[in-house]
Amino acid sequence: MNRNIKLILSLFTLLAAVSMSGCIDQTEENASQDETIAVAVSILPQQEFVEKIAGDKVNVIVLIPPGASPATHEPTAGQLRDVADAKAYFTVGSGLPFENVWLEKIETVNENMLIVDCSEGITIMEMHEEEHENEVEVEENDHDHGGLDPHIWTSPVNAKIMVENTYLGLIEIDPDNSELYLQNKEAYLKELDDADARIRSTLGEEGGSFMTYHPSWNYFATEYGLEMITIEEEGKEPSPRDMQRLIDEAEEKNIRVIFVQAQFSTQSAEAIASAINGEVVTVDPLAKDYIDNLDIITEAFSQGITKE
């Protein structure tokens, strides 16, 4: 009988030890999770920028989720609750419509959050517009941010500046890991340099023209000596007269591919493609896997660009 009691006591002791070990492991896991810093970004490419620098040291809150448009998305109550715990918000900073409308409201949710303008040091371009007869010129003193092109990240050269600004923000909120962040940042900048070299090699130096529905690619086009012809004008569908002009221009320049993105209607692009016996190809400037997406976009453009 005593032997059985001792055996039972031994089993209880063993079970208690295992249970305690599990509690310790869970406590350590919770502590590890508590050490993760929450930061917010506007668009998915920025998530890659942050994660390439900070890895699992941060939890990234993306305010414009996959498939949403930066022109129309409204943050959800859940996103605002998450932002309330964020140490920093990395804005695109170049006049993104979402930020123009929501940044001040988001700041009121978390007044202690560091705001990092990732466009610092980048020359913001005017929104690309086709030249029309009777076009009304914008006065030099006009400060309407609606006239600025926010798509700075589509150029990997600009992306490098955004990554530098992101790095500076991260070491400000987490100086203990600054050395790790520096090493990771330098490695990612090298990846961006390699991507830039691949783009130049693929597209060549001859220039050329391409047609796109939404004017997302002006920075990319400017960086690589291309002409971007846009279908949409100031957020509006083209008029019948504009449609005919675009069809004529596409035929004149032997354009056979019309580029679109999932966040916008493809109806006009499909009508033009039909008229020129061309095709519609989807390219996404808002994909999270930034460098992989650059390779996909470059290959698509190399097939769709017409040389002069």
Tab-separated table of C-alpha atoms in Angstrom:
chain	number	residue	atom	x	y	z
A	1	MET	CA	0.000	0.000	0.000
A	2	ASN	CA	2.808	2.419	0.918
A	3	ARG	CA	4.474	1.639	-2.383
A	4	ASN	CA	1.283	2.636	-4.263
A	5	ILE	CA	1.017	5.881	-2.295
A	6	LYS	CA	4.643	6.722	-3.122
A	7	LEU	CA	4.011	5.955	-6.789
A	8	ILE	CA	0.932	8.211	-6.854
A	9	LEU	CA	2.832	11.015	-5.118
A	10	SER	CA	5.663	10.668	-7.635
A	11	LEU	CA	3.206	10.934	-10.517
A	12	PHE	CA	1.613	14.036	-8.982
A	13	THR	CA	5.070	15.595	-8.583
A	14	LEU	CA	5.962	14.815	-12.178
A	15	LEU	CA	2.687	16.221	-13.508
A	16	ALA	CA	3.128	19.352	-11.426
A	17	ALA	CA	6.635	19.830	-12.783
A	18	VAL	CA	5.438	19.424	-16.378
A	19	SER	CA	2.569	21.827	-15.756
A	20	MET	CA	4.914	24.377	-14.201
A	21	SER	CA	7.298	24.036	-17.143
A	22	GLY	CA	4.428	24.711	-19.539
A	23	CYS	CA	3.447	27.795	-17.564
A	24	ILE	CA	7.022	29.076	-17.698
A	25	ASP	CA	7.194	28.475	-21.451
A	26	GLN	CA	3.853	30.241	-21.929
A	27	THR	CA	5.002	33.136	-19.755
A	28	GLU	CA	8.190	33.453	-21.792
A	29	GLU	CA	6.185	33.335	-25.022
A	30	ASN	CA	3.810	36.023	-23.751
A	31	ALA	CA	6.764	38.130	-22.656
A	32	SER	CA	8.292	37.720	-26.112
A	33	GLN	CA	5.021	38.823	-27.700
A	34	ASP	CA	4.816	41.773	-25.325
A	35	GLU	CA	8.268	42.884	-26.523
A	36	THR	CA	7.059	43.098	-30.126
A	37	ILE	CA	6.558	46.712	-31.160
A	38	ALA	CA	3.402	47.648	-33.062
A	39	VAL	CA	3.811	50.099	-35.944
A	40	ALA	CA	1.364	51.254	-38.612
A	41	VAL	CA	1.857	51.839	-42.335
A	42	SER	CA	-0.497	53.015	-45.061
A	43	ILE	CA	0.210	50.592	-47.926
A	44	LEU	CA	1.400	47.015	-48.333
A	45	PRO	CA	4.804	47.785	-49.932
A	46	GLN	CA	5.669	49.657	-46.731
A	47	GLN	CA	4.988	46.484	-44.757
A	48	GLU	CA	7.851	44.853	-46.636
A	49	PHE	CA	10.092	47.869	-45.972
A	50	VAL	CA	9.457	47.651	-42.213
A	51	GLU	CA	9.705	43.867	-41.980
A	52	LYS	CA	12.919	43.719	-44.013
A	53	ILE	CA	14.511	46.093	-41.498
A	54	ALA	CA	12.950	44.977	-38.218
A	55	GLY	CA	11.937	41.359	-38.858
A	56	ASP	CA	9.960	39.814	-36.001
A	57	LYS	CA	10.766	42.731	-33.679
A	58	VAL	CA	7.676	44.517	-34.976
A	59	ASN	CA	4.034	43.847	-35.697
A	60	VAL	CA	2.932	45.828	-38.770
A	61	ILE	CA	-0.601	47.237	-38.999
A	62	VAL	CA	-1.479	47.928	-42.657
A	63	LEU	CA	-4.229	50.530	-42.888
A	64	ILE	CA	-5.028	50.006	-46.602
A	65	PRO	CA	-5.504	46.223	-46.923
A	66	PRO	CA	-5.175	44.105	-50.091
A	67	GLY	CA	-7.725	45.035	-52.750
A	68	ALA	CA	-8.626	48.380	-51.147
A	69	SER	CA	-8.138	51.690	-52.935
A	70	PRO	CA	-6.036	54.460	-51.311
A	71	ALA	CA	-8.592	56.881	-52.747
A	72	THR	CA	-11.677	55.447	-51.057
A	73	HIS	CA	-10.682	53.177	-48.144
A	74	GLU	CA	-11.839	54.099	-44.650
A	75	PRO	CA	-10.107	52.601	-41.600
A	76	THR	CA	-12.178	50.108	-39.643
A	77	ALA	CA	-12.863	50.309	-35.910
A	78	GLY	CA	-10.517	47.323	-35.466
A	79	GLN	CA	-7.702	49.084	-37.317
A	80	LEU	CA	-8.131	52.188	-35.168
A	81	ARG	CA	-7.994	50.046	-32.004
A	82	ASP	CA	-4.737	48.534	-33.260
A	83	VAL	CA	-3.312	51.964	-34.097
A	84	ALA	CA	-4.014	53.068	-30.518
A	85	ASP	CA	-1.152	50.736	-29.456
A	86	ALA	CA	1.278	51.657	-32.242
A	87	LYS	CA	4.600	53.298	-31.453
A	88	ALA	CA	4.898	54.855	-34.915
A	89	TYR	CA	2.941	55.474	-38.103
A	90	PHE	CA	5.014	55.452	-41.295
A	91	THR	CA	3.108	57.593	-43.804
A	92	VAL	CA	3.787	57.593	-47.537
A	93	GLY	CA	3.732	61.357	-47.125
A	94	SER	CA	3.339	62.320	-50.793
A	95	GLY	CA	-0.324	63.292	-50.885
A	96	LEU	CA	-1.905	59.837	-50.734
A	97	PRO	CA	-5.680	60.519	-50.642
A	98	PHE	CA	-6.184	58.184	-47.666
A	99	GLU	CA	-3.614	60.104	-45.624
A	100	ASN	CA	-4.974	63.493	-46.707
A	101	VAL	CA	-8.392	62.531	-45.350
A	102	TRP	CA	-7.539	60.371	-42.334
A	103	LEU	CA	-4.108	61.276	-40.943
A	104	GLU	CA	-5.299	63.942	-38.493
A	105	LYS	CA	-8.102	61.679	-37.260
A	106	ILE	CA	-5.707	58.760	-36.844
A	107	GLU	CA	-3.342	60.958	-34.844
A	108	THR	CA	-6.116	61.752	-32.353
A	109	VAL	CA	-6.459	58.014	-31.635
A	110	ASN	CA	-2.829	57.864	-30.464
A	111	GLU	CA	-1.293	61.243	-29.692
A	112	ASN	CA	1.972	59.667	-28.479
A	113	MET	CA	2.606	57.855	-31.772
A	114	LEU	CA	5.652	58.950	-33.785
A	115	ILE	CA	4.644	60.113	-37.281
A	116	VAL	CA	7.325	59.366	-39.895
A	117	ASP	CA	7.033	60.996	-43.329
A	118	CYS	CA	8.637	58.457	-45.659
A	119	SER	CA	8.631	60.900	-48.601
A	120	GLU	CA	11.197	63.142	-46.897
A	121	GLY	CA	13.943	63.809	-49.459
A	122	ILE	CA	11.878	62.727	-52.497
A	123	THR	CA	10.810	65.246	-55.158
A	124	ILE	CA	7.024	64.959	-55.452
A	125	MET	CA	5.830	65.207	-59.049
A	126	GLU	CA	2.663	66.729	-60.428
A	127	MET	CA	-0.060	64.220	-61.252
A	128	HIS	CA	0.483	63.046	-64.812
A	129	GLU	CA	-2.059	64.458	-67.228
A	130	GLU	CA	-2.323	64.227	-70.982
A	131	GLU	CA	-2.068	67.565	-72.747
A	132	HIS	CA	-5.391	68.739	-74.116
A	133	GLU	CA	-6.398	71.741	-76.130
A	134	ASN	CA	-8.066	74.302	-73.857
A	135	GLU	CA	-6.472	72.685	-70.810
A	136	VAL	CA	-6.667	75.008	-67.827
A	137	GLU	CA	-3.206	75.640	-66.405
A	138	VAL	CA	-2.700	75.200	-62.674
A	139	GLU	CA	-1.415	78.382	-61.084
A	140	GLU	CA	1.999	78.208	-59.451
A	141	ASN	CA	0.524	79.286	-56.140
A	142	ASP	CA	-2.062	76.493	-56.145
A	143	HIS	CA	-1.331	74.261	-53.133
A	144	ASP	CA	-4.068	71.725	-53.793
A	145	HIS	CA	-2.505	68.381	-52.864
A	146	GLY	CA	-4.912	66.726	-55.288
A	147	GLY	CA	-2.538	67.814	-58.077
A	148	LEU	CA	0.411	65.861	-56.673
A	149	ASP	CA	1.309	62.336	-57.701
A	150	PRO	CA	1.462	60.189	-54.534
A	151	HIS	CA	2.835	57.003	-56.170
A	152	ILE	CA	6.459	57.613	-55.149
A	153	TRP	CA	7.128	53.992	-54.179
A	154	THR	CA	6.766	52.715	-57.767
A	155	SER	CA	10.371	53.775	-58.395
A	156	PRO	CA	12.891	51.567	-56.530
A	157	VAL	CA	15.207	54.581	-56.363
A	158	ASN	CA	12.534	56.388	-54.345
A	159	ALA	CA	11.883	53.197	-52.382
A	160	LYS	CA	15.483	53.342	-51.137
A	161	ILE	CA	14.811	56.796	-49.666
A	162	MET	CA	11.591	55.539	-48.087
A	163	VAL	CA	13.534	52.644	-46.536
A	164	GLU	CA	16.113	55.065	-45.100
A	165	ASN	CA	13.322	57.149	-43.551
A	166	THR	CA	11.683	53.997	-42.199
A	167	TYR	CA	14.977	52.916	-40.641
A	168	LEU	CA	15.411	56.288	-38.923
A	169	GLY	CA	11.923	56.010	-37.446
A	170	LEU	CA	12.512	52.457	-36.223
A	171	ILE	CA	15.746	53.272	-34.407
A	172	GLU	CA	14.033	56.248	-32.792
A	173	ILE	CA	11.319	54.069	-31.239
A	174	ASP	CA	13.584	51.046	-30.646
A	175	PRO	CA	17.205	52.203	-30.161
A	176	ASP	CA	18.176	48.936	-28.445
A	177	ASN	CA	18.018	47.122	-31.791
A	178	SER	CA	19.598	49.866	-33.910
A	179	GLU	CA	22.617	47.766	-34.906
A	180	LEU	CA	20.417	44.912	-36.138
A	181	TYR	CA	18.204	47.363	-38.010
A	182	LEU	CA	21.241	48.972	-39.653
A	183	GLN	CA	22.537	45.623	-40.926
A	184	ASN	CA	19.111	44.592	-42.228
A	185	LYS	CA	18.546	47.972	-43.863
A	186	GLU	CA	21.862	47.843	-45.702
A	187	ALA	CA	21.095	44.317	-46.939
A	188	TYR	CA	17.689	45.392	-48.243
A	189	LEU	CA	19.113	48.474	-49.961
A	190	LYS	CA	21.438	46.097	-51.824
A	191	GLU	CA	18.383	44.075	-52.910
A	192	LEU	CA	16.779	47.279	-54.220
A	193	ASP	CA	19.969	48.175	-56.115
A	194	ASP	CA	19.945	44.729	-57.705
A	195	ALA	CA	16.262	45.148	-58.657
A	196	ASP	CA	17.027	48.527	-60.220
A	197	ALA	CA	19.845	46.979	-62.261
A	198	ARG	CA	17.555	44.182	-63.471
A	199	ILE	CA	14.921	46.704	-64.564
A	200	ARG	CA	17.464	48.749	-66.538
A	201	SER	CA	18.831	45.597	-68.158
A	202	THR	CA	15.354	44.345	-69.115
A	203	LEU	CA	13.896	47.620	-70.394
A	204	GLY	CA	17.070	48.882	-72.066
A	205	GLU	CA	17.857	52.508	-72.821
A	206	GLU	CA	15.707	53.065	-75.901
A	207	GLY	CA	12.684	54.373	-74.014
A	208	GLY	CA	9.220	53.730	-75.371
A	209	SER	CA	5.527	54.258	-74.608
A	210	PHE	CA	2.895	52.368	-72.645
A	211	MET	CA	-0.780	52.976	-71.889
A	212	THR	CA	-2.355	52.551	-68.457
A	213	TYR	CA	-5.779	53.246	-67.014
A	214	HIS	CA	-4.720	54.845	-63.710
A	215	PRO	CA	-1.606	57.074	-63.631
A	216	SER	CA	0.239	54.981	-61.038
A	217	TRP	CA	3.530	54.609	-62.906
A	218	ASN	CA	4.808	58.145	-63.502
A	219	TYR	CA	7.785	57.783	-61.134
A	220	PHE	CA	8.665	54.406	-62.640
A	221	ALA	CA	8.310	55.778	-66.174
A	222	THR	CA	10.390	58.858	-65.412
A	223	GLU	CA	13.152	56.808	-63.774
A	224	TYR	CA	13.469	54.490	-66.777
A	225	GLY	CA	12.889	56.947	-69.624
A	226	LEU	CA	9.399	55.813	-70.608
A	227	GLU	CA	6.305	57.701	-71.736
A	228	MET	CA	3.132	56.892	-69.770
A	229	ILE	CA	-0.182	57.504	-71.557
A	230	THR	CA	-3.142	57.477	-69.176
A	231	ILE	CA	-6.819	56.728	-69.808
A	232	GLU	CA	-8.305	58.099	-66.584
A	233	GLU	CA	-8.250	61.876	-66.178
A	234	GLU	CA	-8.524	63.408	-62.696
A	235	GLY	CA	-10.326	60.320	-61.410
A	236	LYS	CA	-12.919	60.394	-64.202
A	237	GLU	CA	-13.697	58.071	-67.073
A	238	PRO	CA	-12.648	59.474	-70.464
A	239	SER	CA	-15.224	61.187	-72.681
A	240	PRO	CA	-16.066	59.678	-76.096
A	241	ARG	CA	-13.771	62.282	-77.657
A	242	ASP	CA	-10.935	61.289	-75.300
A	243	MET	CA	-11.543	57.606	-76.042
A	244	GLN	CA	-11.112	58.225	-79.779
A	245	ARG	CA	-7.954	60.259	-79.142
A	246	LEU	CA	-6.528	57.412	-77.020
A	247	ILE	CA	-7.386	54.811	-79.658
A	248	ASP	CA	-5.713	56.932	-82.343
A	249	GLU	CA	-2.633	57.438	-80.164
A	250	ALA	CA	-2.377	53.730	-79.367
A	251	GLU	CA	-2.583	52.853	-83.081
A	252	GLU	CA	-0.080	55.558	-83.989
A	253	LYS	CA	2.423	54.228	-81.441
A	254	ASN	CA	1.596	50.582	-82.147
A	255	ILE	CA	0.498	49.969	-78.544
A	256	ARG	CA	-1.141	46.559	-78.102
A	257	VAL	CA	-1.245	46.241	-74.289
A	258	ILE	CA	-3.348	48.347	-71.896
A	259	PHE	CA	-2.290	48.121	-68.255
A	260	VAL	CA	-4.880	48.195	-65.467
A	261	GLN	CA	-4.955	47.548	-61.728
A	262	ALA	CA	-7.502	45.628	-59.708
A	263	GLN	CA	-8.628	48.626	-57.637
A	264	PHE	CA	-10.165	50.406	-60.650
A	265	SER	CA	-12.696	49.742	-63.403
A	266	THR	CA	-11.315	48.105	-66.542
A	267	GLN	CA	-14.225	48.997	-68.836
A	268	SER	CA	-12.511	51.839	-70.729
A	269	ALA	CA	-9.257	49.909	-71.016
A	270	GLU	CA	-11.105	46.901	-72.432
A	271	ALA	CA	-12.926	49.095	-74.961
A	272	ILE	CA	-9.647	50.586	-76.196
A	273	ALA	CA	-7.960	47.172	-76.277
A	274	SER	CA	-10.834	45.838	-78.364
A	275	ALA	CA	-10.581	48.739	-80.802
A	276	ILE	CA	-6.836	48.198	-81.354
A	277	ASN	CA	-6.942	44.375	-81.275
A	278	GLY	CA	-4.870	44.491	-78.099
A	279	GLU	CA	-5.134	43.014	-74.618
A	280	VAL	CA	-5.622	44.168	-71.038
A	281	VAL	CA	-2.934	43.201	-68.510
A	282	THR	CA	-3.251	43.688	-64.743
A	283	VAL	CA	-0.277	45.077	-62.808
A	284	ASP	CA	-0.473	45.931	-59.112
A	285	PRO	CA	1.496	48.871	-57.659
A	286	LEU	CA	0.202	47.990	-54.184
A	287	ALA	CA	1.462	44.394	-53.838
A	288	LYS	CA	3.213	43.582	-50.556
A	289	ASP	CA	6.121	41.595	-52.047
A	290	TYR	CA	7.724	44.730	-53.375
A	291	ILE	CA	10.855	43.431	-55.088
A	292	ASP	CA	9.203	40.293	-56.490
A	293	ASN	CA	6.414	42.531	-57.789
A	294	LEU	CA	8.928	44.853	-59.465
A	295	ASP	CA	10.251	41.891	-61.441
A	296	ILE	CA	6.704	40.913	-62.472
A	297	ILE	CA	5.861	44.483	-63.487
A	298	THR	CA	9.103	44.930	-65.423
A	299	GLU	CA	8.498	41.756	-67.396
A	300	ALA	CA	4.934	42.879	-68.174
A	301	PHE	CA	6.106	46.336	-69.248
A	302	SER	CA	8.889	44.869	-71.398
A	303	GLN	CA	6.212	43.006	-73.351
A	304	GLY	CA	3.823	45.960	-73.531
A	305	ILE	CA	6.137	48.901	-74.250
A	306	THR	CA	6.474	50.066	-77.844
A	307	LYS	CA	9.737	51.589	-78.990
A	308	GLU	CA	9.780	54.780	-81.011
